Coordinates of C-alpha atoms in Angstrom, one line a residue:
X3 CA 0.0 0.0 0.0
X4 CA 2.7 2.6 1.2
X5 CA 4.9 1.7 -2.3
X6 CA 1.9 2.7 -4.5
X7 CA 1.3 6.0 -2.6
X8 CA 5.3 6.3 -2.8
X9 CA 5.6 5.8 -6.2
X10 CA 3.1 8.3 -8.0
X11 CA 4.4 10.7 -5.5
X12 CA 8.1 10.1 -7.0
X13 CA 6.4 10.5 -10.6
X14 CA 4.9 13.6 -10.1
X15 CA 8.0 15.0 -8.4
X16 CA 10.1 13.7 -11.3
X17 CA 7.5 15.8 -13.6
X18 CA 7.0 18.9 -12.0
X19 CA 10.7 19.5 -10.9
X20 CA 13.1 20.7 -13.4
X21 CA 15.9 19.2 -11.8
X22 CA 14.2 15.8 -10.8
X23 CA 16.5 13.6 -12.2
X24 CA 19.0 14.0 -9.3
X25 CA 16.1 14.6 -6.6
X26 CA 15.0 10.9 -8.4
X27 CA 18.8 9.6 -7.3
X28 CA 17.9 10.5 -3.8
X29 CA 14.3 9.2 -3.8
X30 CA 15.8 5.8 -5.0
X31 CA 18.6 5.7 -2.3
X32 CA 16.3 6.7 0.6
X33 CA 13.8 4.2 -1.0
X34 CA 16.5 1.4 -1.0
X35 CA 17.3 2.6 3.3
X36 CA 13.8 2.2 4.1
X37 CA 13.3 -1.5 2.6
X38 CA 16.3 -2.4 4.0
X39 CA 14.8 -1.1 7.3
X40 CA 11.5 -2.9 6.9
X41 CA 12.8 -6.2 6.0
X42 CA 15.0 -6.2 9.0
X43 CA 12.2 -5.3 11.0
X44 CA 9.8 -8.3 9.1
X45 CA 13.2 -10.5 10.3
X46 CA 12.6 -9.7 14.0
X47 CA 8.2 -9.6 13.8
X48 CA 8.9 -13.5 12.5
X49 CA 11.3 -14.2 15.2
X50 CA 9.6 -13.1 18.0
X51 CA 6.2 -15.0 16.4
X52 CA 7.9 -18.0 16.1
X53 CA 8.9 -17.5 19.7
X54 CA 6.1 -16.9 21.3
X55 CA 4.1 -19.8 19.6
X56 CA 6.9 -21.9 20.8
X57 CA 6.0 -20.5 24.2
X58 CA 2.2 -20.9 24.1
X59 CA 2.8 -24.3 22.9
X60 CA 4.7 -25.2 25.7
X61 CA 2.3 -23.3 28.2
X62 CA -0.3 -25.5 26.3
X63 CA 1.2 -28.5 26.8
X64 CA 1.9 -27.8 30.3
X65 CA -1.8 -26.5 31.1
X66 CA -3.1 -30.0 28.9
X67 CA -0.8 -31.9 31.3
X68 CA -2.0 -30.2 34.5
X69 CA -6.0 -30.2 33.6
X70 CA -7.0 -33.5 35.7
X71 CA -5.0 -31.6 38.7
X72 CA -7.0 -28.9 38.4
X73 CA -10.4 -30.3 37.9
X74 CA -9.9 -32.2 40.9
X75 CA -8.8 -29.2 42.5
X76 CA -11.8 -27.3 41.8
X77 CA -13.9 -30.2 42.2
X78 CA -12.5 -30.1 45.8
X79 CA -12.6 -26.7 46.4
X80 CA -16.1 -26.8 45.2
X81 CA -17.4 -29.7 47.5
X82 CA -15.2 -27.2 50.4
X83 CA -17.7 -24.4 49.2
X84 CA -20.8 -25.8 49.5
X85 CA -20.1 -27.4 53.4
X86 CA -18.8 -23.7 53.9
X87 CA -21.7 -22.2 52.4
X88 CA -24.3 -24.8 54.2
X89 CA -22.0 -24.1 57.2
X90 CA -22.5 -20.7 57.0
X91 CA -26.0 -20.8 56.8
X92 CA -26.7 -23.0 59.5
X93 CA -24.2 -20.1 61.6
X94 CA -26.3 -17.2 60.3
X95 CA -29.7 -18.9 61.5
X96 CA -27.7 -19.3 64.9
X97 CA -26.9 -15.6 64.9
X98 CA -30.2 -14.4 64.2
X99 CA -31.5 -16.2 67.1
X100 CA -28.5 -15.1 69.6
X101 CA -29.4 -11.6 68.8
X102 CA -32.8 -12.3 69.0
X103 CA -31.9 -13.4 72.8
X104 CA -29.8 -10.6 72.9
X105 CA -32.6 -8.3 72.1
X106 CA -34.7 -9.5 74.6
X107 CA -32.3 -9.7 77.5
X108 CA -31.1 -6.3 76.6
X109 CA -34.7 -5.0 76.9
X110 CA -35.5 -7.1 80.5
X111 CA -31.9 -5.3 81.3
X112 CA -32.7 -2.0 80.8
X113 CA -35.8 -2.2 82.1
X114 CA -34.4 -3.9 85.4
X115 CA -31.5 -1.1 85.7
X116 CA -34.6 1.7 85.2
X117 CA -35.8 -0.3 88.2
X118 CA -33.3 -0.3 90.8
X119 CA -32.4 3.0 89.3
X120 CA -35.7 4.0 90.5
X121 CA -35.7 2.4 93.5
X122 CA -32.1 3.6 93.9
X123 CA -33.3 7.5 94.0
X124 CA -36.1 6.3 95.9
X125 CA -33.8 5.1 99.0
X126 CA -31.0 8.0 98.4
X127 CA -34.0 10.4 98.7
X128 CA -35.2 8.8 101.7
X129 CA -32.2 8.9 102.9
X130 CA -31.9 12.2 102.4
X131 CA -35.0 13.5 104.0
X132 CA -34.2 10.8 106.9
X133 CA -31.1 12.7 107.4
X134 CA -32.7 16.3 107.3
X135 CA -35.2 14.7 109.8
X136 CA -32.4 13.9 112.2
X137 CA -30.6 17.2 112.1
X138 CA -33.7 18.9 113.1
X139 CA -34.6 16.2 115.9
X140 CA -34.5 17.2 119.7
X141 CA -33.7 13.2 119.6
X142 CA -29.8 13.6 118.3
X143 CA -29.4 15.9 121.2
X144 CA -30.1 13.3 123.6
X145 CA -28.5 10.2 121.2
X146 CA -24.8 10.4 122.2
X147 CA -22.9 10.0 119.6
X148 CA -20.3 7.1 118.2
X149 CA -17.2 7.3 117.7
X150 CA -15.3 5.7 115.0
X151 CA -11.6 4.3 114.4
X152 CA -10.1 7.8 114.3
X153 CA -11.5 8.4 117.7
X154 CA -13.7 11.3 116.1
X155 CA -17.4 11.7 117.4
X156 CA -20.0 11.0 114.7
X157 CA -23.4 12.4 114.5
X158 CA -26.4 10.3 114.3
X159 CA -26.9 10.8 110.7
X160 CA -23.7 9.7 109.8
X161 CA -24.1 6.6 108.4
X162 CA -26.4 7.7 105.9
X163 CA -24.1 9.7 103.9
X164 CA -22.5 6.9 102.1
X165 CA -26.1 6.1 100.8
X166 CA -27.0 9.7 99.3
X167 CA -23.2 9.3 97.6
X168 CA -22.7 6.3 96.4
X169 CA -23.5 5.4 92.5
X170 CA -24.5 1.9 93.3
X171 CA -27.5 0.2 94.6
X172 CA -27.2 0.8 98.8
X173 CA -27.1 -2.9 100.7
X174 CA -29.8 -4.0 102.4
X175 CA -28.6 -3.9 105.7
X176 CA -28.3 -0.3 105.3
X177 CA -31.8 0.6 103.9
X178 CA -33.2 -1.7 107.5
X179 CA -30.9 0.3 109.2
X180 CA -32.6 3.7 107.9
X181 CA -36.1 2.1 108.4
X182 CA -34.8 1.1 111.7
X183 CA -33.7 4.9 112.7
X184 CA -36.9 5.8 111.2
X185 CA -39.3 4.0 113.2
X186 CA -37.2 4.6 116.4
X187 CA -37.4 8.7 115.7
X188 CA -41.2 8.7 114.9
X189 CA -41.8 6.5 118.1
X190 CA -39.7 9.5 120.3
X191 CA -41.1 12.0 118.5
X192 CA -44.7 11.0 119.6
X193 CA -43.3 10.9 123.4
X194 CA -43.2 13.4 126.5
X195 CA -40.3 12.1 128.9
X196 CA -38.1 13.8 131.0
X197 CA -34.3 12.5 131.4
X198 CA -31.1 14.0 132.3
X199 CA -28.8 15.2 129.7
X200 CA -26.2 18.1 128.6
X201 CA -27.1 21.6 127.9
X202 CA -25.4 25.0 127.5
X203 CA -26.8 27.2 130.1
X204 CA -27.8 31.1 129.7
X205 CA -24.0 31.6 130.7
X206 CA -22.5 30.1 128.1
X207 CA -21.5 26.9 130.2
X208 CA -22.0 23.1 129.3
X209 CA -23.9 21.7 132.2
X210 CA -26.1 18.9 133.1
X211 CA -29.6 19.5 133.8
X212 CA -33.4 17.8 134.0
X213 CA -34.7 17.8 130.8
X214 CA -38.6 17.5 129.8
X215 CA -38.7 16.6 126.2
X216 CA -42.2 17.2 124.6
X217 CA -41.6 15.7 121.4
X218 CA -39.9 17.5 118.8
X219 CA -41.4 20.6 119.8
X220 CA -40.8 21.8 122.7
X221 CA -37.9 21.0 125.0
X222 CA -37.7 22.4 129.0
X223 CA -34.6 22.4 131.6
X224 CA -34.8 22.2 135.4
X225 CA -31.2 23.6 136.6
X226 CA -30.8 22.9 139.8
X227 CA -27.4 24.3 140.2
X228 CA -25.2 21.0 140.6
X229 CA -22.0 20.6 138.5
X230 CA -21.7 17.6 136.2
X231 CA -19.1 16.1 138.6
X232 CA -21.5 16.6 141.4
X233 CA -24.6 15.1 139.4
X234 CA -22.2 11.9 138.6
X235 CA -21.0 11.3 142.5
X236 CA -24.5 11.5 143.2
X237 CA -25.5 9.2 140.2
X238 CA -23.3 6.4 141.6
X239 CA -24.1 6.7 145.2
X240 CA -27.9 5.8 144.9
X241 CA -28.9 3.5 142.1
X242 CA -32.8 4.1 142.3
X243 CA -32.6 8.2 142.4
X244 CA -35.7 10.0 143.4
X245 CA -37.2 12.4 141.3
X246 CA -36.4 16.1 142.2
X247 CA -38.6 18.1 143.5
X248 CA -37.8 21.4 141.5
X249 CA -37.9 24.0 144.4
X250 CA -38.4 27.6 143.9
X251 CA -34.5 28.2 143.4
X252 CA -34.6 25.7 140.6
X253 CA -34.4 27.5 137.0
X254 CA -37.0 26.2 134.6
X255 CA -36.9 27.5 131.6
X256 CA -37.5 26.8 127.5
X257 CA -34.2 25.4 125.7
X258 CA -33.8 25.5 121.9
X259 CA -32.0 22.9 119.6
X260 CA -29.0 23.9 117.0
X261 CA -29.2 21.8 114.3
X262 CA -25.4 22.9 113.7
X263 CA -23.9 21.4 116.8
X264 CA -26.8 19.3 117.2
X265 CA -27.5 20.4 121.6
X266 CA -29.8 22.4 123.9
X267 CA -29.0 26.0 124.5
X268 CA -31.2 27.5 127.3
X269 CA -33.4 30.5 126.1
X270 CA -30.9 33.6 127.2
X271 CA -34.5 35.1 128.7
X272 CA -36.5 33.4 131.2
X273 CA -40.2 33.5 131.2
X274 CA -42.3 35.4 133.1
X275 CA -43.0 33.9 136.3
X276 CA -46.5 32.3 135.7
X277 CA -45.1 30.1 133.1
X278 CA -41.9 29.1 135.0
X279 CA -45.0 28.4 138.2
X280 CA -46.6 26.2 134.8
X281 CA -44.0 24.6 133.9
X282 CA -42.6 23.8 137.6
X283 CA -46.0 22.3 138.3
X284 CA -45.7 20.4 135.4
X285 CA -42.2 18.8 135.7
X286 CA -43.8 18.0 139.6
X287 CA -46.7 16.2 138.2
X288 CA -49.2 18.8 139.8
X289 CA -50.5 19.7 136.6
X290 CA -51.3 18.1 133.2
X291 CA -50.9 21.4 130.7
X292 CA -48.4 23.1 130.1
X293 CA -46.8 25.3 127.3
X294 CA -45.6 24.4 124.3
X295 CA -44.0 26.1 121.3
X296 CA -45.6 24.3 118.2
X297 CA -42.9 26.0 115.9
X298 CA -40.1 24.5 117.2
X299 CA -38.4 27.6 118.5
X300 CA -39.5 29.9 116.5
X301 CA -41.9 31.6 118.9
X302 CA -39.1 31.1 121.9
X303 CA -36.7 32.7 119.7
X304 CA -39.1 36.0 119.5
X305 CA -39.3 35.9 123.4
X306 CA -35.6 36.7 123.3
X307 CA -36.0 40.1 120.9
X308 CA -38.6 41.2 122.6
X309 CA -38.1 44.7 124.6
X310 CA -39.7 46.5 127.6
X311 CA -40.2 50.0 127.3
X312 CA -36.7 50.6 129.2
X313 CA -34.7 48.5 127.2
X314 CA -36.1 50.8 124.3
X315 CA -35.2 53.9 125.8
X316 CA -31.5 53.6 124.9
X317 CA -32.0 53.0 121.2
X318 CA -34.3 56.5 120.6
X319 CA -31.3 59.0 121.1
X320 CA -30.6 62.1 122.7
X321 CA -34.4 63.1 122.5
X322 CA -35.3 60.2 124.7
X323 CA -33.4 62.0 127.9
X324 CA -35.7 65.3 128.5
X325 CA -38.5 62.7 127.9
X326 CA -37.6 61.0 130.3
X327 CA -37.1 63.6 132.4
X328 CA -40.3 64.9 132.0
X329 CA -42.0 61.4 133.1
X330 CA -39.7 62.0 136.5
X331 CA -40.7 65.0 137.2
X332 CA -44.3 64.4 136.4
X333 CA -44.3 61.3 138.5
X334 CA -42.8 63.6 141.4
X335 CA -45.3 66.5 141.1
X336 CA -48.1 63.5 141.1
X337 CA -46.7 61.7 144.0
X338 CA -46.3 65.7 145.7
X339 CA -50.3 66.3 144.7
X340 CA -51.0 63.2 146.3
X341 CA -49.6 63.9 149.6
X342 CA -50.7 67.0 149.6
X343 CA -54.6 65.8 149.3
X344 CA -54.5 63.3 151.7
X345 CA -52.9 65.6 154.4
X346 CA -56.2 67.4 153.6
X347 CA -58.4 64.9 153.2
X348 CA -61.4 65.6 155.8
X349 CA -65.2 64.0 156.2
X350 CA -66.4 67.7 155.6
X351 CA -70.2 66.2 156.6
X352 CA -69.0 64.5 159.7
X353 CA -67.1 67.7 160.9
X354 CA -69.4 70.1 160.4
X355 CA -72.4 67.6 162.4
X356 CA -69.8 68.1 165.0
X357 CA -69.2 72.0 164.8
X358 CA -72.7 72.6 164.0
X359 CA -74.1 71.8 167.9
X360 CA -71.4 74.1 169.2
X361 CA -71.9 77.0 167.3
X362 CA -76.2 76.4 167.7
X363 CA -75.5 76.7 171.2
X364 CA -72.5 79.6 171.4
X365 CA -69.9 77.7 172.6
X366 CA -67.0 79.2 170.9
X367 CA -64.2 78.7 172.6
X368 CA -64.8 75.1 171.7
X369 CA -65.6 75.6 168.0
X370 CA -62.4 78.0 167.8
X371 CA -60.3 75.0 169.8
X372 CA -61.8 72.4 167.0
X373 CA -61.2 74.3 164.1
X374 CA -57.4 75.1 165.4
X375 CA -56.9 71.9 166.5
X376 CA -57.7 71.0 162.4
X377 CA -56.2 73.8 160.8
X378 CA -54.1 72.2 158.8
X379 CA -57.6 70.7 156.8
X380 CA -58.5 72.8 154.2
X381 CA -62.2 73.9 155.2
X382 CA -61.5 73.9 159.3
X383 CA -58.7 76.5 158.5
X384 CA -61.1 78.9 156.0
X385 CA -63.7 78.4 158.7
X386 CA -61.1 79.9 161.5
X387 CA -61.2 82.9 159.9
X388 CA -64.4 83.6 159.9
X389 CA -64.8 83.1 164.2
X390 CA -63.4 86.7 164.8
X391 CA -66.2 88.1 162.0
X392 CA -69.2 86.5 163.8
X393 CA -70.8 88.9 164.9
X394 CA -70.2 90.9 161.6
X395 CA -72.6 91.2 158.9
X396 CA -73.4 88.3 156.5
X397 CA -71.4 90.2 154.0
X398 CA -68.5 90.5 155.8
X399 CA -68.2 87.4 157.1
X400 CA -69.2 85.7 153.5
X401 CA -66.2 88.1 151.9
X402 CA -63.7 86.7 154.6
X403 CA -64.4 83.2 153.9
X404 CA -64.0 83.7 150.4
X405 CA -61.2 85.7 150.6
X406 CA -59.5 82.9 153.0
X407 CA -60.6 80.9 150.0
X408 CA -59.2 82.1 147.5
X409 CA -56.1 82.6 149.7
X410 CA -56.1 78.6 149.6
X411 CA -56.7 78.1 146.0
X412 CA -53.0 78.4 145.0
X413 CA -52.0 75.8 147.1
X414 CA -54.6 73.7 145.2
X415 CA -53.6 74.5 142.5
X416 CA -50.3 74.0 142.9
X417 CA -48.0 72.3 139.8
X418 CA -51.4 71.7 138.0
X419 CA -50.5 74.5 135.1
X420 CA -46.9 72.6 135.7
X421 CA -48.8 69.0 134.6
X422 CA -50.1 70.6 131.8
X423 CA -47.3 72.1 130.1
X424 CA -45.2 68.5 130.5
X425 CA -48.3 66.9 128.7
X426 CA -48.4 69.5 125.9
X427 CA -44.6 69.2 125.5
X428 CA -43.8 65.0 126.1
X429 CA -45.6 64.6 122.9
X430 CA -43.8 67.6 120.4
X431 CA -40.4 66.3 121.8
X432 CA -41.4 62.7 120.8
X433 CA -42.2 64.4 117.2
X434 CA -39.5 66.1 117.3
X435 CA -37.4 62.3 117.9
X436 CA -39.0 61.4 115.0
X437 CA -37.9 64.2 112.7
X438 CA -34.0 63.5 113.6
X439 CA -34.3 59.9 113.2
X440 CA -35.8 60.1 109.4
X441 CA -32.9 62.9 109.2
X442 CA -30.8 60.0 110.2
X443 CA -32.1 57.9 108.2
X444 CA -32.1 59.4 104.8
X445 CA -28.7 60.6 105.6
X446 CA -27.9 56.7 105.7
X447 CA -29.3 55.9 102.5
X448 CA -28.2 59.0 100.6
X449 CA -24.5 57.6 101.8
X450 CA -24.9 53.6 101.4
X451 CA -27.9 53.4 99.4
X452 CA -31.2 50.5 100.2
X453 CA -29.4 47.5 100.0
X454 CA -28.4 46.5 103.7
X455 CA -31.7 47.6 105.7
X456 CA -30.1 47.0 108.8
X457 CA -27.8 50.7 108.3
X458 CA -31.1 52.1 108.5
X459 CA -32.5 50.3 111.3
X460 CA -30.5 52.7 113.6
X461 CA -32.4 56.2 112.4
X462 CA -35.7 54.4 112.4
X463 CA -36.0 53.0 115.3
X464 CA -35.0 56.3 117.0
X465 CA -37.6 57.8 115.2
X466 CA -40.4 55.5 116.5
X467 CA -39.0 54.9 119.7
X468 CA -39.6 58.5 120.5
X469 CA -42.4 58.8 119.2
X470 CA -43.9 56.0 121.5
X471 CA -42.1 57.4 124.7
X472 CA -43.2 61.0 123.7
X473 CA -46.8 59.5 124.0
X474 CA -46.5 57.2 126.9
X475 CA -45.3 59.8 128.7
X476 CA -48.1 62.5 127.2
X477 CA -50.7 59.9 127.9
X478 CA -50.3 59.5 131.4
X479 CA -49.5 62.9 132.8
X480 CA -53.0 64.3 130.6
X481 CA -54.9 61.6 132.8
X482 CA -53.9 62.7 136.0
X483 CA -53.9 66.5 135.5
X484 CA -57.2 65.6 134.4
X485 CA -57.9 64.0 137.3
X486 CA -56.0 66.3 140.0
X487 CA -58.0 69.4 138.0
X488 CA -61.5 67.6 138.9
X489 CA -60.1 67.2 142.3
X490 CA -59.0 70.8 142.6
X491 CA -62.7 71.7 141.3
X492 CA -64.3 69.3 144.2
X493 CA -61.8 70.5 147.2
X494 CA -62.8 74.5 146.1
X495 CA -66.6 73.3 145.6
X496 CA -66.6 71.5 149.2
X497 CA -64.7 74.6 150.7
X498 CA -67.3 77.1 149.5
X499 CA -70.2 74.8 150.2
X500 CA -69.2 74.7 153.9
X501 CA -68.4 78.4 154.0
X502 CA -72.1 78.7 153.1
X503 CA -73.4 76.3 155.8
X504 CA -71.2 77.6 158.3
X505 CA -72.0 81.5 157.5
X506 CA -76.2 79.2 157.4
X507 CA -75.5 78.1 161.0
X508 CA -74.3 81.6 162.6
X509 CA -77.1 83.6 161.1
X510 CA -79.4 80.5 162.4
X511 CA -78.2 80.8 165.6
X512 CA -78.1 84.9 165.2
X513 CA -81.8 84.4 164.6
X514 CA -83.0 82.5 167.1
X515 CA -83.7 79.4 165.2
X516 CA -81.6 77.0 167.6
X517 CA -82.4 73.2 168.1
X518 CA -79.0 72.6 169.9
X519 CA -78.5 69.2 169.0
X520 CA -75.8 66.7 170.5
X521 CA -72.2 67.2 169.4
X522 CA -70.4 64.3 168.1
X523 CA -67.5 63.2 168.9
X524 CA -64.2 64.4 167.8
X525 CA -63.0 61.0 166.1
X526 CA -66.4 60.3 164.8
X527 CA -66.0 62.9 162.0
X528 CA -62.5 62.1 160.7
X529 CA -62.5 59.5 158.0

């Protein structure tokens, strides 16, 4: 194919080039290289054919010579296949059915671990609330507590924190233990019983007292005064120890419980005396009520911040003082009123039944006697005065009684405008308290602000603690000048009425008009 391309090519070369005869010369030559070339390369094609079919032969004869090898071979491998494959089938029906098991265990698993998970939180929480139950219990305080191998004293709850911390399942001797502890505390919370034990007194001291224990409410002490060493002598000398008989220098008082430190600290206040007399009574087995706190301490703890009106004065300020003072020196003009009218105090009816049969019947050296030997009473000592007028006019002797009146209304009066003035001005300086504690106050908060109340506790409770003294002290002093005024009022009434009666008797007896009758006697009249 190639040497009929080649040669029309040479041809037309040959005719279209002018110098073609020597471009011919060079065709030729390069034409004679290149079948040179191609018949060395046909040499090697037929030598490498002839090898390779020599080859394949071989191969041939070598695969025709191994055939009945390999068809037993495969024969073998097959029969291997199909026990494998039959094998494997029977293996795969096993597997289905072990993770059919699997399935189902894993399910009865889980649920059992939701289970005892459940129950798990179940006995951690009861553990838990049994443990919040025991802090709180007046029980603990009377439970000594155990010790364990580092000599260090264990509370009575102890054992139930390695149940509300542990991540496995607690043991069963601890969960009866807790339902043991539980049943024991809800049978001693339902009991009154009194026993001896360890409390810290109003001092601050540890001491050993009689202890009435009324549930888990209310816990009361009988301190008779004995130290522990004392109590323990004591103890041990007589094995069957009488019940004391809580005198009247026992202390009896309320304790309250620390759930911190887990004892009995004695109320820092006593009671008032008829609930000590109740409780004494009670612990003697004279009585069957008694008091109880039903908030565990909380009402007790109130007891202790509660304040009498002295313990208040110190916390109203400077103001407080002048109130004060005024109360002191009300209280002293009172207490000087009072004296005064019982130094006065006269039966006015009885005396003049007794001065009226003596002047009736002239005798006036008598009457004049009477009326000096009284003359320190109000109405005897205006009625003196009026012996020397008569024989006066009844003019003149009714302008000397009311002058000696008049003369004696001072003294009645005495301090009265005083009282009033404190009353009006008790109440303007408790205002006035009030004014300089909001000062206080506002000064407080424009300084530190509203977020700690108690920094403004101080101006505040000046303020209203003068306010209440200002009127407590207002209050009282307005009542009794009220009532010293009506007295004043009666003592000038009484002292003109028998003016009257007495100026009555002298123009009776002026007159003519005398029925003389019996004077009584001189003791009869005095009250």
């Amino acid at each position: 194919m190639k040497r009929q391309i080649i040669l029309p090519l040479i041809i037309a070369v040959l005719f279209c080039d002018p110098s073609g005869e020597a471009m011919a010369k060079d065709m030729r030559k390069a034409h004679m290289t290149l079948e040179a070339q191609k018949l060395e390369l046909r040499q090697k094609a037929a030598q490498s054919l002839q090898k390779a079919k020599d080859e394949a032969a071989k191969k041939r004869a070598a695969i025709r010579s191994d055939r009945t090898l390999l068809r037993e071979a495969v024969a073998r491998l097959t029969a291997e296949n199909d026990q494998l494959r039959q094998s494997n089938e029977t293996m795969d029906g096993e597997i289905r059915s072990l993770l059919e098991e699997e399935g189902a265990l894993s399910a009865q698993l889980d649920e059992t671990r939701a289970v005892n998970k459940e129950l798990a939180g179940l006995v951690r929480a009861g553990a838990k609330d049994l443990e919040g139950l025991l802090i709180q219990s007046f029980q603990s305080a009377l439970i000594p507590q155990r010790v364990d191998s580092s000599s260090e004293a264990l509370p009575r709850h102890a054992f139930l924190s390695s149940m509300i911390d542990q991540e496995s399942y607690p043991a069963m001797e601890e969960i009866e233990k807790m339902v043991s502890v539980l049943f024991d505390e809800i049978r001693a919370s339902g009991e009154v019983k009194r026993t001896r034990g360890m409390i810290v007194d109003r001092q601050g001291v540890e001491r050993e007292a009689d202890l009435l224990i009324l549930g888990n409410f209310t816990a009361i002490y009988a301190l008779d005064g004995k130290s522990v060493a004392t109590a323990a002598v004591e103890k041990s000398a007589s094995s069957d120890v009488a019940s004391p008989p809580f005198p009247d220098g026992v202390e009896i008082g309320f304790l309250l419980y620390s759930d911190q430190s887990q004892r009995f600290f004695a109320l820092s206040k006593l009671p008032r005396r008829a609930i000590r007399e109740n409780l004494r009574a009670y612990m003697r087995g004279e009585r069957e009520d008694v008091y109880m706190d039903i908030s565990k301490g909380a009402a007790l703890r109130q007891l202790t911040h509660q304040l009498n009106l002295w313990e208040q004065i110190p916390k109203g300020g400077p103001i407080v003082w002048p109130i004060v003072a005024i109360l002191a020196l009300g209280l002293l003009i009172l207490l000087e009123r009072i004296l005064f009218f019982l130094r006065k105090r006269i039966n006015s009816d009885k005396f003049m039944k007794t001065l009226e049969p003596l002047v009736l019947q002239n005798r006036w050296d008598e009457c004049r006697a009477l009326l000096k030997n009284k003359r320190k009473k109000l109405i005897p000592k205006v009625l003196l005065t009026a012996i020397d007028f008569k024989d006066q006019s009844r003019i003149d002797m009714e302008n000397v009684l009311q002058e000696s009146i008049l003369n004696e209304i001072p003294r009645i009066e005495r301090f009265l405008s005083t009282l009033g003035m404190l009353a009006a001005i008790a109440p303007l300086l408790g205002l006035l308290g009030t004014v300089t504690g909001m000062i206080n106050t506002f000064h407080t908060i424009t300084y530190y602000g509203t977020g700690d109340p108690r920094m403004m506790s101080g101006g505040i409770s000046e303020a209203l603690v003068t306010t209440m003294l200002g009127l407590s002290v207002a209050i009282p002093i307005m009542l009794f000048h009220t009532l010293l005024s009506r007295r004043v009022e009666t003592e000038i009434g009484k002292m003109e009425e028998k003016a009257v009666s007495f100026v009555n008797l002298v123009f009776r007896n002026r007159n003519g008009q005398c029925e003389c009758p019996e004077p009584m006697a001189s003791d009869e009249w005095i009250k």
